[in-house]
Short mmCIF file of C-alpha atoms in Angstrom, two decimals:
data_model
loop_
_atom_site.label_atom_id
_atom_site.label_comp_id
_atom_site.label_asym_id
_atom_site.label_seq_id
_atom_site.Cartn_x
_atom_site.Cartn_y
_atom_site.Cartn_z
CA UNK A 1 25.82 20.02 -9.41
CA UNK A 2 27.76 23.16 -7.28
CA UNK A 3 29.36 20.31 -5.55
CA UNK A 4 31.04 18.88 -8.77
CA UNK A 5 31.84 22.71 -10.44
CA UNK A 6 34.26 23.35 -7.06
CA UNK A 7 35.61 20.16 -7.39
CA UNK A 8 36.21 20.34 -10.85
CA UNK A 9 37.75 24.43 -10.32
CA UNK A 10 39.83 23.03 -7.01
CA UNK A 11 42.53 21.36 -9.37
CA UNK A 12 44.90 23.91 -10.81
CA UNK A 13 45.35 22.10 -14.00
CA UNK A 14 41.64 21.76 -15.32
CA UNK A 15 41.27 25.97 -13.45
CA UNK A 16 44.07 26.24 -16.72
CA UNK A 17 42.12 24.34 -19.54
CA UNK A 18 39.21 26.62 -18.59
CA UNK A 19 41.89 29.52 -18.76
CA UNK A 20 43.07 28.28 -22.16
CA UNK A 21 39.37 28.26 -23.35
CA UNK A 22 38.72 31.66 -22.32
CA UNK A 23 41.16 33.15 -24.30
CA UNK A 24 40.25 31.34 -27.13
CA UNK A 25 36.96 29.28 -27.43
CA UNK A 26 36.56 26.12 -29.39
CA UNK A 27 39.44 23.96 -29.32
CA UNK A 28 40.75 20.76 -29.65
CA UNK A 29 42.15 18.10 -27.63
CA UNK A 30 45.65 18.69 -29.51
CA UNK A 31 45.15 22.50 -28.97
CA UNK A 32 44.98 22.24 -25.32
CA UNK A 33 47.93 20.16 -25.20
CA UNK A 34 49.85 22.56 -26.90
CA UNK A 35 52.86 23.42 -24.77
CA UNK A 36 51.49 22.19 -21.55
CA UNK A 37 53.73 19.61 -21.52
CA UNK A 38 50.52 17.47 -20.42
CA UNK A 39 49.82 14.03 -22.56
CA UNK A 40 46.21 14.05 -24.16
CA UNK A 41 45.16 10.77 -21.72
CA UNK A 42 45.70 13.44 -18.84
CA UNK A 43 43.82 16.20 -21.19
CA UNK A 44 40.79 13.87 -21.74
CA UNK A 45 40.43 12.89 -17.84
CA UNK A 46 40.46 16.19 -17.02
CA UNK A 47 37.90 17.73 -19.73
CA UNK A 48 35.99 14.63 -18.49
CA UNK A 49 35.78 16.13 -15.18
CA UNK A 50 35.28 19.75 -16.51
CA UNK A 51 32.45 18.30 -18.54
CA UNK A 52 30.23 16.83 -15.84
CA UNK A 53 30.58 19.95 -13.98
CA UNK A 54 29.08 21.64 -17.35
CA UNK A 55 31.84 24.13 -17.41
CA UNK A 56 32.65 22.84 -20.67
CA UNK A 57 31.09 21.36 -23.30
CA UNK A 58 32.30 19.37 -26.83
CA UNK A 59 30.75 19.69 -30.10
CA UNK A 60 31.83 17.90 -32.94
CA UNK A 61 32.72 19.54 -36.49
CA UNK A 62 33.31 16.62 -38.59
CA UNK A 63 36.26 14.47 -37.32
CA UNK A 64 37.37 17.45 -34.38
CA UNK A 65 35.81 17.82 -31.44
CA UNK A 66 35.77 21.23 -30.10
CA UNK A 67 35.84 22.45 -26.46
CA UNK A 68 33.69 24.71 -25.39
CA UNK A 69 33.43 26.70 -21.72
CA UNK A 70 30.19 27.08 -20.57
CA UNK A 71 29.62 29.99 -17.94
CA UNK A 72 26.27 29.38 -17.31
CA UNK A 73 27.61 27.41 -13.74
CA UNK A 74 29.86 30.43 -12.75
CA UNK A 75 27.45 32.91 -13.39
CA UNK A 76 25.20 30.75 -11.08
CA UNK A 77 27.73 31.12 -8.32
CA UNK A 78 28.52 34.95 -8.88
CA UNK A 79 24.73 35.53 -8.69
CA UNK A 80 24.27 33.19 -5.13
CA UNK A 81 27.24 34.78 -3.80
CA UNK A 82 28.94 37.64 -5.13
CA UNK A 83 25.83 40.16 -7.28
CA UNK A 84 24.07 40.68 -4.56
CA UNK A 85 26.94 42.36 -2.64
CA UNK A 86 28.54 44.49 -5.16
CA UNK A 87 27.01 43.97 -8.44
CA UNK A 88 27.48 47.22 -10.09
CA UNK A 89 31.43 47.54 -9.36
CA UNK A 90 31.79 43.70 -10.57
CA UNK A 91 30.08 44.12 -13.15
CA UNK A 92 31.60 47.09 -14.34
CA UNK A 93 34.97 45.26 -14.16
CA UNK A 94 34.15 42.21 -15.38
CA UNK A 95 32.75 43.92 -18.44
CA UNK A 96 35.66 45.66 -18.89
CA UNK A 97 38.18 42.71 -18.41
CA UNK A 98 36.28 40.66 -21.13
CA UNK A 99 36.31 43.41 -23.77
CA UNK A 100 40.10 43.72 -23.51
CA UNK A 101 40.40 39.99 -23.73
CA UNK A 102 38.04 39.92 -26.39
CA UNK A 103 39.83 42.25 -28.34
CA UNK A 104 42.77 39.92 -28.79
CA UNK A 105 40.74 36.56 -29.90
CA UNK A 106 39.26 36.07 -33.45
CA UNK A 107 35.53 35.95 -34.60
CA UNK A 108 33.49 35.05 -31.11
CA UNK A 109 31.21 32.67 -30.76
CA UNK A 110 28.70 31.78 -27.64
CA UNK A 111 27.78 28.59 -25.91
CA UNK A 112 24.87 27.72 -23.97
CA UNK A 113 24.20 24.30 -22.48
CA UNK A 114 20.59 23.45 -20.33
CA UNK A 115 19.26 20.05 -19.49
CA UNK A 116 15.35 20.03 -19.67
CA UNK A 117 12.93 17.32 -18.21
CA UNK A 118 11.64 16.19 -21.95
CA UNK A 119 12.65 14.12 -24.87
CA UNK A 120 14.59 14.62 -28.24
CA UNK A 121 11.56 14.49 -30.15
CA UNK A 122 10.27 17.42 -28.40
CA UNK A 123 12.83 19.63 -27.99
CA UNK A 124 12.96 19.19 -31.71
CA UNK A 125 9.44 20.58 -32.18
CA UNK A 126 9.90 23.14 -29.67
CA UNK A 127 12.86 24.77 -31.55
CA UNK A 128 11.06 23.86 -35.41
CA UNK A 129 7.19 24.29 -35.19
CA UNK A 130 6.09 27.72 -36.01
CA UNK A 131 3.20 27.84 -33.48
CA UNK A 132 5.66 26.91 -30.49
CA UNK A 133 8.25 29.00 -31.20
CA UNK A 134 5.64 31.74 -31.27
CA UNK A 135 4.54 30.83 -28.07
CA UNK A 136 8.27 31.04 -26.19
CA UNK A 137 9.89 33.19 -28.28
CA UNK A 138 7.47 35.76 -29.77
CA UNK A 139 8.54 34.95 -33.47
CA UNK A 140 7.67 32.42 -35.56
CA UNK A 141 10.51 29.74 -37.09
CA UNK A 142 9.27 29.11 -40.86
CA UNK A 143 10.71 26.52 -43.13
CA UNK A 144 10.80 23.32 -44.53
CA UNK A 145 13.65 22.52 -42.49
CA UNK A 146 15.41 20.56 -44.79
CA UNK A 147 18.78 21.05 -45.90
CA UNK A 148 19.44 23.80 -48.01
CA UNK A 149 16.00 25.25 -47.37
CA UNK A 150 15.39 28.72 -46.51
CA UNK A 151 14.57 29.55 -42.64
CA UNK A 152 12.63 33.21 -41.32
CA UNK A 153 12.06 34.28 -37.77
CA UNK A 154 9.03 35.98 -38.30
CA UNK A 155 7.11 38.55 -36.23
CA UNK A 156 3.57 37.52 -34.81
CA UNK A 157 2.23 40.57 -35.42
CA UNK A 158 0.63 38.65 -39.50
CA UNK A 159 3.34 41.14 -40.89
CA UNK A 160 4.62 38.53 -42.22
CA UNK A 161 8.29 40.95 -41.49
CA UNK A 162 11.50 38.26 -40.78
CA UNK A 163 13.68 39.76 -38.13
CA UNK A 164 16.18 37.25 -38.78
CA UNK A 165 16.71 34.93 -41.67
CA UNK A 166 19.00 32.21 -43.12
CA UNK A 167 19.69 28.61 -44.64
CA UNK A 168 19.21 25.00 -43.19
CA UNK A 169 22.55 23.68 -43.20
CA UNK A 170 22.00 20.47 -41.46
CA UNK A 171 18.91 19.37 -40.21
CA UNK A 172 18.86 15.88 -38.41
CA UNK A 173 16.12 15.29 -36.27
CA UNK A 174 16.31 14.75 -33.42
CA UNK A 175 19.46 15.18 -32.51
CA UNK A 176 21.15 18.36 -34.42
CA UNK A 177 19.89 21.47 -36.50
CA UNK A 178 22.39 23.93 -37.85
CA UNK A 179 21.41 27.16 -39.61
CA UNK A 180 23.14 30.54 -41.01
CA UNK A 181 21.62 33.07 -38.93
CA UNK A 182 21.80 36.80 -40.34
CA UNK A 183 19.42 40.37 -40.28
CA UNK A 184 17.74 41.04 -43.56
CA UNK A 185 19.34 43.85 -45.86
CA UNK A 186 22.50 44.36 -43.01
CA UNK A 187 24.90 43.11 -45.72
CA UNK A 188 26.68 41.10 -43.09
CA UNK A 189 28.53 37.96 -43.19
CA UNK A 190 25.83 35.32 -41.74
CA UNK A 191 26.56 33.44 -38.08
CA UNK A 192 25.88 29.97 -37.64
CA UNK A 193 23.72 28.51 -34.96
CA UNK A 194 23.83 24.82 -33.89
CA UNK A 195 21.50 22.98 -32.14
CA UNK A 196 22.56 19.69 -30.44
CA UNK A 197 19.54 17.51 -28.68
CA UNK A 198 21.45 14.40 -26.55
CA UNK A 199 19.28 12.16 -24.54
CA UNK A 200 20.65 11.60 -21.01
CA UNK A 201 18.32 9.35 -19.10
CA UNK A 202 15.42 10.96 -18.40
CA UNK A 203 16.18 14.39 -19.78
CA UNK A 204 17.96 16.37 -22.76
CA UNK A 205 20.76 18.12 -23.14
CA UNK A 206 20.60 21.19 -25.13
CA UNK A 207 23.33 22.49 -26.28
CA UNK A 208 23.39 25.71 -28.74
CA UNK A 209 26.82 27.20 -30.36
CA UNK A 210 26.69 30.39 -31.98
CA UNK A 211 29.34 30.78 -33.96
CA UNK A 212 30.74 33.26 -36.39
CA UNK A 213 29.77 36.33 -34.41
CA UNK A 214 31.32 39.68 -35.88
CA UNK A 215 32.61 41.45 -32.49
CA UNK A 216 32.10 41.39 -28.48
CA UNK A 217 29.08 43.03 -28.86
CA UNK A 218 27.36 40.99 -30.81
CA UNK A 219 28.63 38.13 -28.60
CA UNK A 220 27.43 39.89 -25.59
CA UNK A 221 23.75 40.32 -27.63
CA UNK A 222 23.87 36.67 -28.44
CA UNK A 223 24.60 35.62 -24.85
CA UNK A 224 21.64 37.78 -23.88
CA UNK A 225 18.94 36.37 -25.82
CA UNK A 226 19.99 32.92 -25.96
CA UNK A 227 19.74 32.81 -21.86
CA UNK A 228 16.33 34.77 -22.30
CA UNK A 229 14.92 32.44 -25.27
CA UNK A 230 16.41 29.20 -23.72
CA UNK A 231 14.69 29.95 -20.56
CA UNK A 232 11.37 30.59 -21.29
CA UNK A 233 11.58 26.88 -24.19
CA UNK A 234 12.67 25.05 -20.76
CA UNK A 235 9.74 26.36 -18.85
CA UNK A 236 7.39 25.64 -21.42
CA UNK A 237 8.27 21.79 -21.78
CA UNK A 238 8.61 21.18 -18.32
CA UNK A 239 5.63 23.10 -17.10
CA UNK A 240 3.55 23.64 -20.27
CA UNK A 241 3.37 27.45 -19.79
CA UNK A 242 5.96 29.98 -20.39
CA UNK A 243 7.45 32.69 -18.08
CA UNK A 244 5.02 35.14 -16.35
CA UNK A 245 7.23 37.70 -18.33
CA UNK A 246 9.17 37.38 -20.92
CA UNK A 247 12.65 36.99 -19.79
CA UNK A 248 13.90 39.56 -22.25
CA UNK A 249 11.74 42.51 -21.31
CA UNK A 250 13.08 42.75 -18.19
#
């Protein structure tokens, strides 16, 4: 897989999609064409490219198809190459960098794509059954998960307490979930999560857009906790035991 990311980043035009997607995520084939001077046949061979690198990925929202960059490759370079030489001053900059760019953009939203050894039809349970989600993500997921139907992310402790709550939007299975995701009693305007389960071969795709996100920070706690969560669902289908620690307690 590094082999096709440098490939992909070598050519200057698809280094300026990925560009064009960082300072604003979740557009479309015409929006990327915008002013490039570059015809959409030339676009779509070279988000083609940026796709099977995973550095982007496409969700569909009814008849668009929206581009998303995925950093999860690039963060797997800066750690194998770059963290473990000066981490803290990176960091510090990088954090920086993105908050000023941030600043500029609308309503952020997060992407996160992973390919698990499993099937649709398990990934679906993994992210719907109460007793699994318990398992790998130290809540429960309650509903009927049906559309329209009321969702909770309840705490294990038989409190019974939702952390997080919200309403099935679409709900599909196996192959998409979408739900409002908000805190109980904040008296903020709900986020949207999507959940899109694509069979390739012999494993899934997993693709989750959070959407709707009220500022950086938020962003920045989504991207947290999805990488944690996400992590610890993978190891449990491919190895039928979670983490030896929770990912987010460390």
């Amino acid at each position: 897989m590094l082999n096709e990311v440098f490939k992909a980043l070598a050519d200057e035009t698809r280094r300026y999609l990925l560009d064009r997607l960082r300072e604003r995520n979740g557009q479309t084939l015409g929006e990327l064409c915008e002013g490039v001077g570059m015809t959409r046949q030339s676009a779509t061979q070279h988000l083609q490219v940026l796709e099977a690198a995973n550095l982007i990925s496409a969700v569909r929202r009814g008849r668009e198809k929206l581009h998303y960059l995925n950093p999860v490759p690039l963060h797997e370079i800066q750690e194998r190459w770059i963290d473990k030489y000066e981490r803290p001053r990176l960091r510090a900059l990088s954090t920086l960098k993105n908050r000023a760019e941030d600043l500029m953009a609308d309503r952020p939203s997060f992407v996160y794509v992973t390919y698990i050894e499993s099937t649709p039809e398990k990934v679906w349970q993994a992210l719907t059954d109460a007793d699994l989600t318990a398992e790998y993500w130290g809540h429960r997921n309650v509903s009927a998960w049906q559309p329209g139907a009321a969702w909770e992310h309840q705490r294990t402790d038989g409190s019974g307490i939702a952390d997080v709550a919200g309403t099935v939007v679409e709900s599909a299975a196996p192959a998409k979930l979408v739900i409002t995701w908000s805190v109980p009693g904040a008296g903020e305007e709900p986020s949207q999560v999507t959940f899109d389960i694509e069979p390739h071969g012999e494993i899934v795709r997993l693709t989750v857009t959070h959407e709707n996100l009220a500022d950086e920070a938020e962003r920045e706690g989504a991207a947290k906790g999805w990488s944690a969560v996400l992590s610890n669902l993978k190891s449990l289908l491919e190895t039928g035991h979670v983490l030896p620690r929770a990912p987010w307690e460390m």
